[in-house]
Short mmCIF file of C-alpha atoms and ligand atoms in Angstrom, two decimals:
data_model
loop_
_atom_site.label_atom_id
_atom_site.label_comp_id
_atom_site.label_asym_id
_atom_site.label_seq_id
_atom_site.Cartn_x
_atom_site.Cartn_y
_atom_site.Cartn_z
CA MET M 24 -183.18 11.52 70.92
CA THR M 25 -180.07 9.72 69.69
CA ARG M 26 -179.17 10.78 66.16
CA ILE M 27 -177.53 8.69 63.43
CA CYS M 28 -176.33 10.49 60.29
CA VAL M 29 -175.68 8.63 57.05
CA THR M 30 -173.55 10.53 54.53
CA ASP M 31 -174.74 8.68 51.42
CA ALA M 32 -177.92 7.00 50.23
CA ILE M 33 -177.84 3.36 51.42
CA PRO M 34 -180.27 0.47 50.83
CA GLU M 35 -183.67 1.06 52.47
CA PRO M 36 -183.54 -2.11 54.64
CA SER M 37 -180.35 -0.85 56.32
CA ILE M 38 -182.03 2.49 57.06
CA ALA M 39 -185.12 0.71 58.37
CA ARG M 40 -182.90 -1.32 60.66
CA LEU M 41 -181.35 1.85 62.09
CA ARG M 42 -184.80 3.45 62.52
CA ALA M 43 -186.24 0.32 64.15
CA SER M 44 -183.76 0.74 66.96
CA GLY M 45 -185.57 3.94 67.93
CA HIS M 46 -182.91 6.41 66.80
CA GLU M 47 -183.47 9.48 64.65
CA VAL M 48 -181.87 8.76 61.28
CA ILE M 49 -180.79 11.52 58.89
CA VAL M 50 -179.63 10.44 55.43
CA HIS M 51 -177.92 12.70 52.91
CA ASP M 52 -180.13 12.36 49.87
CA GLY M 53 -178.68 14.84 47.37
CA PRO M 54 -177.89 13.85 43.78
CA GLN M 55 -174.19 14.31 44.58
CA PRO M 56 -172.23 13.29 47.70
CA PRO M 57 -172.15 16.14 50.23
CA ASP M 58 -169.35 18.65 49.71
CA ARG M 59 -167.14 19.37 52.71
CA ALA M 60 -169.33 22.18 54.08
CA GLU M 61 -172.50 20.09 53.66
CA LEU M 62 -170.83 17.13 55.34
CA LEU M 63 -169.75 19.17 58.35
CA THR M 64 -173.26 20.59 58.70
CA LEU M 65 -174.88 17.16 58.26
CA VAL M 66 -172.93 15.55 61.11
CA GLU M 67 -173.55 18.35 63.63
CA GLY M 68 -174.94 16.90 66.85
CA ALA M 69 -174.71 13.27 65.66
CA ASP M 70 -174.23 10.37 68.08
CA ALA M 71 -173.20 8.08 65.23
CA VAL M 72 -172.20 8.67 61.59
CA LEU M 73 -172.13 6.11 58.79
CA THR M 74 -169.45 7.32 56.37
CA VAL M 75 -168.11 6.36 52.95
CA LEU M 76 -164.56 6.41 51.66
CA SER M 77 -164.81 9.94 50.22
CA ASP M 78 -165.69 11.46 53.63
CA ARG M 79 -162.54 12.72 55.33
CA VAL M 80 -162.95 12.00 59.03
CA ASP M 81 -160.37 14.18 60.78
CA ALA M 82 -160.16 16.59 63.72
CA GLU M 83 -162.28 19.16 61.84
CA PHE M 84 -165.01 16.57 61.16
CA LEU M 85 -165.00 15.41 64.80
CA GLU M 86 -165.14 19.01 66.02
CA ALA M 87 -168.09 19.72 63.70
CA ALA M 88 -169.94 16.63 64.92
CA GLY M 89 -169.50 17.70 68.53
CA PRO M 90 -169.21 15.98 71.90
CA ARG M 91 -172.12 13.53 71.45
CA LEU M 92 -170.33 11.59 68.71
CA LYS M 93 -169.51 8.05 69.82
CA VAL M 94 -168.95 6.10 66.62
CA VAL M 95 -167.94 6.55 62.99
CA ALA M 96 -168.89 3.45 61.01
CA ASN M 97 -167.16 3.42 57.62
CA ILE M 98 -169.04 1.53 54.91
CA ALA M 99 -165.78 0.14 53.49
CA ALA M 100 -162.97 -2.25 54.29
CA GLY M 101 -160.43 0.52 53.64
CA HIS M 102 -160.22 3.27 56.23
CA ASP M 103 -157.53 5.59 54.89
CA ASN M 104 -160.16 8.37 54.98
CA ILE M 105 -160.26 8.18 58.79
CA ASP M 106 -157.75 9.71 61.19
CA LEU M 107 -157.84 6.92 63.78
CA ALA M 108 -155.62 8.79 66.23
CA ALA M 109 -157.95 11.82 66.15
CA CYS M 110 -160.93 9.52 66.78
CA ALA M 111 -159.17 7.79 69.68
CA ALA M 112 -158.18 11.15 71.19
CA ARG M 113 -161.89 12.03 71.38
CA GLY M 114 -163.02 8.61 72.51
CA VAL M 115 -164.82 8.01 69.20
CA VAL M 116 -164.90 4.38 68.01
CA ALA M 117 -164.13 3.93 64.29
CA THR M 118 -165.21 0.76 62.48
CA ASN M 119 -164.99 -0.77 58.98
CA THR M 120 -166.70 -3.62 57.09
CA PRO M 121 -164.25 -6.49 56.50
CA GLY M 122 -165.38 -10.02 55.71
CA VAL M 123 -168.31 -9.18 53.43
CA LEU M 124 -166.73 -7.67 50.31
CA PHE M 125 -163.61 -9.67 49.53
CA ASP M 126 -165.26 -11.99 47.00
CA ALA M 127 -166.96 -9.12 45.15
CA THR M 128 -163.73 -7.11 44.97
CA ALA M 129 -161.68 -10.13 43.88
CA ASP M 130 -164.32 -10.84 41.20
CA LEU M 131 -163.76 -7.36 39.84
CA ALA M 132 -159.96 -7.60 40.07
CA PHE M 133 -160.03 -10.90 38.18
CA GLY M 134 -162.47 -9.48 35.62
CA LEU M 135 -160.08 -6.59 35.07
CA LEU M 136 -157.20 -9.04 34.62
CA LEU M 137 -159.06 -10.87 31.86
CA ALA M 138 -160.29 -7.62 30.32
CA VAL M 139 -156.80 -6.16 29.95
CA THR M 140 -154.97 -9.33 28.91
CA ARG M 141 -157.67 -10.12 26.30
CA ARG M 142 -157.96 -6.46 25.15
CA LEU M 143 -161.68 -6.29 25.82
CA GLY M 144 -161.68 -2.51 26.28
CA GLU M 145 -160.01 -1.97 22.93
CA GLY M 146 -162.51 -4.24 21.20
CA GLU M 147 -165.49 -2.59 22.86
CA ARG M 148 -164.26 0.92 21.94
CA LEU M 149 -163.59 -0.15 18.35
CA ILE M 150 -167.12 -1.49 17.86
CA ARG M 151 -168.84 1.45 19.56
CA ALA M 152 -166.80 3.89 17.46
CA GLY M 153 -168.25 2.22 14.34
CA ARG M 154 -164.81 1.31 13.03
CA PRO M 155 -164.73 -1.52 10.48
CA TRP M 156 -163.57 -4.94 11.68
CA ARG M 157 -163.48 -8.52 10.48
CA TYR M 158 -162.42 -11.75 12.09
CA ARG M 159 -158.74 -12.10 11.22
CA THR M 160 -156.31 -14.69 12.54
CA THR M 161 -154.04 -12.04 13.99
CA PHE M 162 -156.68 -9.43 14.93
CA LEU M 163 -156.52 -7.89 18.44
CA LEU M 164 -154.52 -10.72 19.97
CA GLY M 165 -154.05 -10.61 23.71
CA HIS M 166 -152.15 -12.93 26.01
CA SER M 167 -153.13 -16.03 27.94
CA ILE M 168 -152.82 -15.89 31.73
CA GLU M 169 -152.41 -19.66 32.01
CA GLY M 170 -148.95 -20.59 33.26
CA LYS M 171 -148.10 -16.98 34.13
CA THR M 172 -147.29 -15.76 37.63
CA ILE M 173 -149.41 -13.22 39.45
CA GLY M 174 -147.63 -11.13 42.07
CA LEU M 175 -149.94 -9.89 44.81
CA ILE M 176 -148.95 -6.84 46.86
CA GLY M 177 -151.00 -7.61 49.96
CA ALA M 178 -152.36 -11.08 50.64
CA GLY M 179 -155.19 -10.49 53.09
CA GLN M 180 -158.88 -11.12 52.43
CA ILE M 181 -159.05 -9.70 48.90
CA GLY M 182 -155.53 -10.76 47.85
CA THR M 183 -156.26 -14.34 48.91
CA ALA M 184 -159.63 -14.36 47.12
CA MET M 185 -157.87 -13.05 43.99
CA ALA M 186 -155.24 -15.79 44.35
CA ARG M 187 -158.00 -18.44 44.42
CA ARG M 188 -159.43 -17.14 41.15
CA CYS M 189 -156.00 -16.96 39.49
CA ARG M 190 -155.10 -20.49 40.64
CA ALA M 191 -158.33 -21.81 39.12
CA PHE M 192 -157.04 -20.41 35.81
CA ARG M 193 -153.73 -22.25 36.31
CA MET M 194 -151.61 -19.23 37.23
CA SER M 195 -148.77 -19.46 39.77
CA ILE M 196 -149.18 -17.33 42.88
CA ALA M 197 -146.53 -15.11 44.47
CA TYR M 198 -147.05 -12.37 47.03
CA ALA M 199 -145.38 -9.75 49.19
CA ALA M 200 -147.16 -8.76 52.39
CA GLU M 201 -146.55 -7.74 55.96
CA HIS M 202 -147.66 -11.18 57.17
CA PRO M 203 -147.68 -14.56 55.40
CA MET M 204 -150.88 -15.49 53.60
CA ARG M 205 -153.14 -17.38 56.02
CA GLU M 206 -153.31 -21.15 56.05
CA PRO M 207 -154.80 -23.28 54.63
CA ALA M 208 -154.96 -20.93 51.62
CA ARG M 209 -151.16 -20.53 51.36
CA THR M 210 -150.61 -24.28 51.06
CA GLU M 211 -153.70 -24.96 48.93
CA LEU M 212 -152.69 -22.26 46.46
CA ASP M 213 -148.97 -23.03 46.63
CA ALA M 214 -148.47 -19.29 47.21
CA VAL M 215 -144.87 -18.16 47.49
CA GLY M 216 -144.04 -15.17 49.69
CA MET M 217 -141.07 -13.03 48.63
CA PRO M 218 -139.59 -9.56 49.18
CA LEU M 219 -141.48 -6.80 47.39
CA ASP M 220 -138.66 -5.81 45.01
CA GLU M 221 -138.17 -9.42 43.92
CA LEU M 222 -141.93 -9.81 43.40
CA VAL M 223 -142.24 -6.69 41.26
CA ALA M 224 -139.24 -7.61 39.12
CA SER M 225 -140.19 -11.24 38.53
CA CYS M 226 -143.97 -11.51 37.99
CA ASP M 227 -146.00 -11.32 34.80
CA VAL M 228 -148.85 -9.46 36.53
CA ILE M 229 -148.69 -7.25 39.62
CA SER M 230 -152.03 -6.85 41.43
CA LEU M 231 -152.40 -4.53 44.41
CA HIS M 232 -154.40 -5.61 47.48
CA CYS M 233 -152.84 -3.63 50.33
CA PRO M 234 -154.42 -0.81 52.34
CA LEU M 235 -153.33 2.77 51.65
CA THR M 236 -150.99 3.80 54.48
CA GLU M 237 -147.88 5.96 54.66
CA GLY M 238 -145.99 2.68 54.07
CA THR M 239 -147.86 1.81 50.89
CA ARG M 240 -148.28 5.27 49.30
CA HIS M 241 -146.58 4.90 45.86
CA ILE M 242 -145.49 1.39 46.82
CA LEU M 243 -145.40 0.90 43.04
CA ASP M 244 -143.29 3.97 42.22
CA ALA M 245 -141.28 4.93 39.13
CA GLY M 246 -138.23 3.01 40.38
CA ARG M 247 -140.12 -0.24 40.91
CA ILE M 248 -142.14 0.15 37.70
CA ALA M 249 -138.80 0.42 35.84
CA THR M 250 -137.80 -3.01 37.19
CA MET M 251 -140.99 -4.76 36.01
CA ARG M 252 -140.71 -7.36 33.30
CA PRO M 253 -141.21 -6.00 29.79
CA GLY M 254 -144.75 -6.94 28.75
CA ALA M 255 -146.02 -7.20 32.33
CA TYR M 256 -149.46 -6.02 33.48
CA VAL M 257 -150.67 -4.01 36.51
CA ILE M 258 -154.06 -4.43 38.20
CA ASN M 259 -155.15 -2.01 40.95
CA THR M 260 -158.29 -2.45 43.03
CA ALA M 261 -156.63 -1.24 46.26
CA ARG M 262 -156.27 2.54 46.40
CA GLY M 263 -155.08 4.84 43.59
CA ALA M 264 -152.29 6.44 45.61
CA CYS M 265 -150.59 3.06 46.05
CA ILE M 266 -149.26 3.64 42.50
CA ASP M 267 -147.37 6.58 41.01
CA GLU M 268 -150.04 6.95 38.32
CA HIS M 269 -147.97 9.23 36.10
CA ALA M 270 -144.99 6.86 36.11
CA LEU M 271 -147.37 4.01 35.28
CA ALA M 272 -148.84 5.98 32.37
CA GLN M 273 -145.35 6.61 30.99
CA ALA M 274 -144.40 2.92 31.16
CA LEU M 275 -147.67 2.01 29.41
CA ALA M 276 -147.26 4.70 26.74
CA SER M 277 -143.74 3.52 25.93
CA GLY M 278 -145.06 -0.03 25.47
CA ARG M 279 -142.68 -1.44 28.11
CA LEU M 280 -145.68 -2.60 30.12
CA ALA M 281 -148.35 -4.44 28.14
CA GLY M 282 -151.32 -3.03 30.00
CA ALA M 283 -153.01 -1.94 33.20
CA ALA M 284 -156.53 -2.29 34.56
CA LEU M 285 -157.52 0.15 37.27
CA ASP M 286 -160.53 0.56 39.54
CA VAL M 287 -159.06 3.30 41.75
CA TYR M 288 -157.15 6.52 41.08
CA GLU M 289 -154.66 8.80 42.79
CA ASN M 290 -156.94 11.85 42.66
CA GLU M 291 -160.30 10.10 42.43
CA PRO M 292 -162.56 10.84 40.63
CA GLU M 293 -160.03 12.77 38.48
CA ILE M 294 -158.06 10.55 36.13
CA ASP M 295 -154.61 11.42 34.84
CA PRO M 296 -155.17 12.55 31.21
CA ALA M 297 -152.10 10.52 30.26
CA LEU M 298 -154.02 7.36 31.15
CA LEU M 299 -157.21 8.37 29.35
CA GLY M 300 -155.47 8.43 25.98
CA LEU M 301 -153.98 4.96 26.22
CA GLU M 302 -155.52 1.96 24.45
CA ASN M 303 -153.81 -0.59 26.71
CA VAL M 304 -155.60 0.55 29.87
CA VAL M 305 -158.94 -0.64 31.22
CA LEU M 306 -160.60 1.90 33.51
CA ALA M 307 -163.40 1.14 35.99
CA PRO M 308 -165.08 3.78 38.18
CA HIS M 309 -164.33 2.28 41.62
CA LEU M 310 -166.71 -0.67 41.38
CA GLY M 311 -164.85 -3.22 43.52
CA SER M 312 -167.68 -4.00 45.92
CA ALA M 313 -170.48 -2.66 43.75
CA ASN M 314 -173.08 -5.41 43.65
CA VAL M 315 -176.42 -5.27 45.43
CA GLU M 316 -175.75 -8.19 47.74
CA THR M 317 -172.34 -6.94 48.85
CA ARG M 318 -173.28 -3.29 49.29
CA THR M 319 -176.33 -4.40 51.32
CA ALA M 320 -174.11 -6.56 53.53
CA MET M 321 -171.62 -3.69 53.96
CA CYS M 322 -174.37 -1.24 54.97
CA ASP M 323 -175.91 -3.77 57.35
CA LEU M 324 -172.53 -4.40 58.97
CA ALA M 325 -171.84 -0.67 59.33
CA ALA M 326 -175.29 -0.28 60.92
CA GLU M 327 -174.55 -3.18 63.26
CA ASN M 328 -171.26 -1.54 64.31
CA ALA M 329 -172.95 1.80 64.99
CA LEU M 330 -175.84 0.26 66.91
CA ALA M 331 -173.49 -1.82 69.05
CA VAL M 332 -171.55 1.23 70.21
CA LEU M 333 -174.73 3.22 70.84
CA ALA M 334 -176.01 0.32 72.96
CA GLY M 335 -172.78 0.27 74.97
CA ARG M 336 -171.57 -3.00 73.43
CA PRO M 337 -168.16 -3.58 71.75
CA ALA M 338 -168.28 -2.93 67.99
CA PRO M 339 -167.69 -6.10 65.95
CA ASN M 340 -165.21 -4.30 63.68
CA ALA M 341 -163.56 -1.63 65.84
CA LEU M 342 -160.34 -0.27 64.31
CA ARG M 343 -157.23 0.29 66.39
CA PRO M 344 -155.20 3.47 65.85
N1 NAD T 16 -161.69 -1.27 44.78
C1 NAD T 16 -162.53 -1.48 45.75
O1 NAD T 16 -163.69 -1.30 45.59
C2 NAD T 16 -162.08 -1.97 47.07
C3 NAD T 16 -162.98 -2.74 47.81
C4 NAD T 16 -162.55 -3.18 49.05
C5 NAD T 16 -161.28 -2.87 49.52
N2 NAD T 16 -160.45 -2.11 48.75
C6 NAD T 16 -159.07 -1.82 49.21
O2 NAD T 16 -158.38 -3.06 49.36
C7 NAD T 16 -157.60 -3.01 50.53
C8 NAD T 16 -157.31 -4.41 51.03
O3 NAD T 16 -158.48 -4.98 51.54
P1 NAD T 16 -158.47 -6.37 52.34
O4 NAD T 16 -159.86 -6.54 52.83
O5 NAD T 16 -157.86 -7.44 51.54
O6 NAD T 16 -157.51 -6.00 53.56
P2 NAD T 16 -156.72 -7.00 54.51
O7 NAD T 16 -156.42 -6.22 55.74
O8 NAD T 16 -157.42 -8.30 54.65
O9 NAD T 16 -155.34 -7.28 53.74
C9 NAD T 16 -154.37 -6.29 53.55
C10 NAD T 16 -153.07 -6.95 53.12
O10 NAD T 16 -152.13 -5.91 52.83
C11 NAD T 16 -150.90 -6.27 53.42
N3 NAD T 16 -150.06 -5.10 53.65
C12 NAD T 16 -150.21 -4.12 54.54
N4 NAD T 16 -149.19 -3.24 54.45
C13 NAD T 16 -148.38 -3.72 53.47
C14 NAD T 16 -147.15 -3.28 52.91
N5 NAD T 16 -146.54 -2.17 53.35
N6 NAD T 16 -146.61 -4.00 51.92
C15 NAD T 16 -147.21 -5.12 51.46
N7 NAD T 16 -148.37 -5.59 51.95
C16 NAD T 16 -148.93 -4.88 52.95
C17 NAD T 16 -151.28 -6.99 54.70
O11 NAD T 16 -150.21 -7.77 55.19
C18 NAD T 16 -152.44 -7.83 54.19
O12 NAD T 16 -151.93 -8.99 53.56
C19 NAD T 16 -158.45 -2.13 51.48
O13 NAD T 16 -157.64 -1.53 52.47
C20 NAD T 16 -159.05 -1.12 50.55
O14 NAD T 16 -158.24 0.03 50.46
C21 NAD T 16 -160.84 -1.65 47.55
O1 DEZ T 17 -162.41 -0.05 50.85
C1 DEZ T 17 -163.47 -0.49 50.48
O2 DEZ T 17 -164.10 -1.31 51.15
C2 DEZ T 17 -164.09 -0.03 49.21
O3 DEZ T 17 -163.24 0.74 48.46
C3 DEZ T 17 -165.32 0.73 49.57
O4 DEZ T 17 -166.15 -0.12 50.23
C4 DEZ T 17 -166.08 1.19 48.47
O5 DEZ T 17 -166.52 0.08 47.80
P1 DEZ T 17 -166.09 0.07 46.34
O6 DEZ T 17 -166.80 1.18 45.77
O7 DEZ T 17 -164.64 0.28 46.50
O8 DEZ T 17 -166.39 -1.20 45.78
#
C-alpha cells in the first residue's frame, strides 16, 4: 500500500482527504515535533512526506526515506529547509504552498508594524507587571506611520500584500527585489524600486519579505544596519537568518534604531538573549500564517501536491532546484 507520512499534526479534514485517496497515512502525533532520529524513522518506506519548515530535508533524510519516496510536500511557502538539488538527484519532487498564506502573513507583518511603532508590547508588559500608570499627555508616546516610507526587501506575494496594507495607512512604498513588483500592484501602490543599499539607508521602516537563500543570508548585516536612518524600525516575517540578529540587538540597545518587531529568529526557537532584554522589541513566535483558515488551506494544498505526484500528475507547486 502507498504510504504518506505527515511530520506534524495537521487539520483532520486534510488527513481525511489523504486517507480518502486510499493511501496509508501516518501522522506524527507527539506533543513535540519529532527530533531528528524520530523524523528519520517516521519517513522510512514513505512514498510521500508532508513536511514543515523545521524538518531538514537533505540527502540523509532522502536516504532514510528510501527508494519509494516520490514527493516531499512542504506545508510552507518558504523552502529553505529543503535541499532541492538532493531531491532532484533522487527524482523526488519537492513542492511548497504559495498563494494561500500571503494575506495572513502580511496581516501579521502589518500588526507587528503597528505594535512596535505604537509601543504596544511595552504597554502590555507594564500592565501585566502591575506597575502603576496613569493617562499622561506624554506617556508611552510612539510614532505615526502616516507619511513615512516603508522599504520592502522582497516584493513578491507577501511583500506586495504588506505594501497594500501600508498604502491604506498612507505610507509611501519603496522596495528592493530581484524582479520588479508585479503590475498592476506596482502602479496602484506607486511603489518605487531601488538598489538595496539605497533602500536600507533611506526608509523609515525596513520590512523583510524575501526567501532565505545564500544570497539573502544576513542581507541586513551589521554594515547595512549601520547605514539605517536613526530612529528607523525593522520588521521581519521572512526568515531569522536574513538578519544579523546580534548586530540588530546592538543597534536597538544603543537607541540608534527605534524598534524592531520579529516573527522569526536566526536560531529558532532560541532567541538571542540580547533581544529578550530590550523594551523596544516586539517578539512573536513564528505566527505569520497561523490562522485556522490559512493553515487549513496550506495543508490542503500540500495534500493536493502529494496526491498529484502519487497519481502520476504534475504537482501544482513543484519547486525547481
Ligand atoms: N513568518 C511566516 O510565518 C512566514 C509565512 C510565509 C512565508 N514566510 C517567508 O516569506 C518569504 C517570502 O514569501 P513570498 O510568498 O512573498 O515569496 P515570493 O517568492 O512571492 O517573493 C519573494 C520576493 O523576494 C525577492 N528576492 C529574492 N531574492 C532576493 C534578494 N537577494 N534580494 C532582494 N529580494 C529578493 C523576490 O524577487 C520576490 O520579490 C518565504 O520564502 C518565507 O521564508 C514567512
Ligand atoms: O514559509 C512559510 O510559509 C511559513 O513560514 C510556514 O508556512 C510556517 O507558517 P508560519 O508558521 O510561518 O506562519
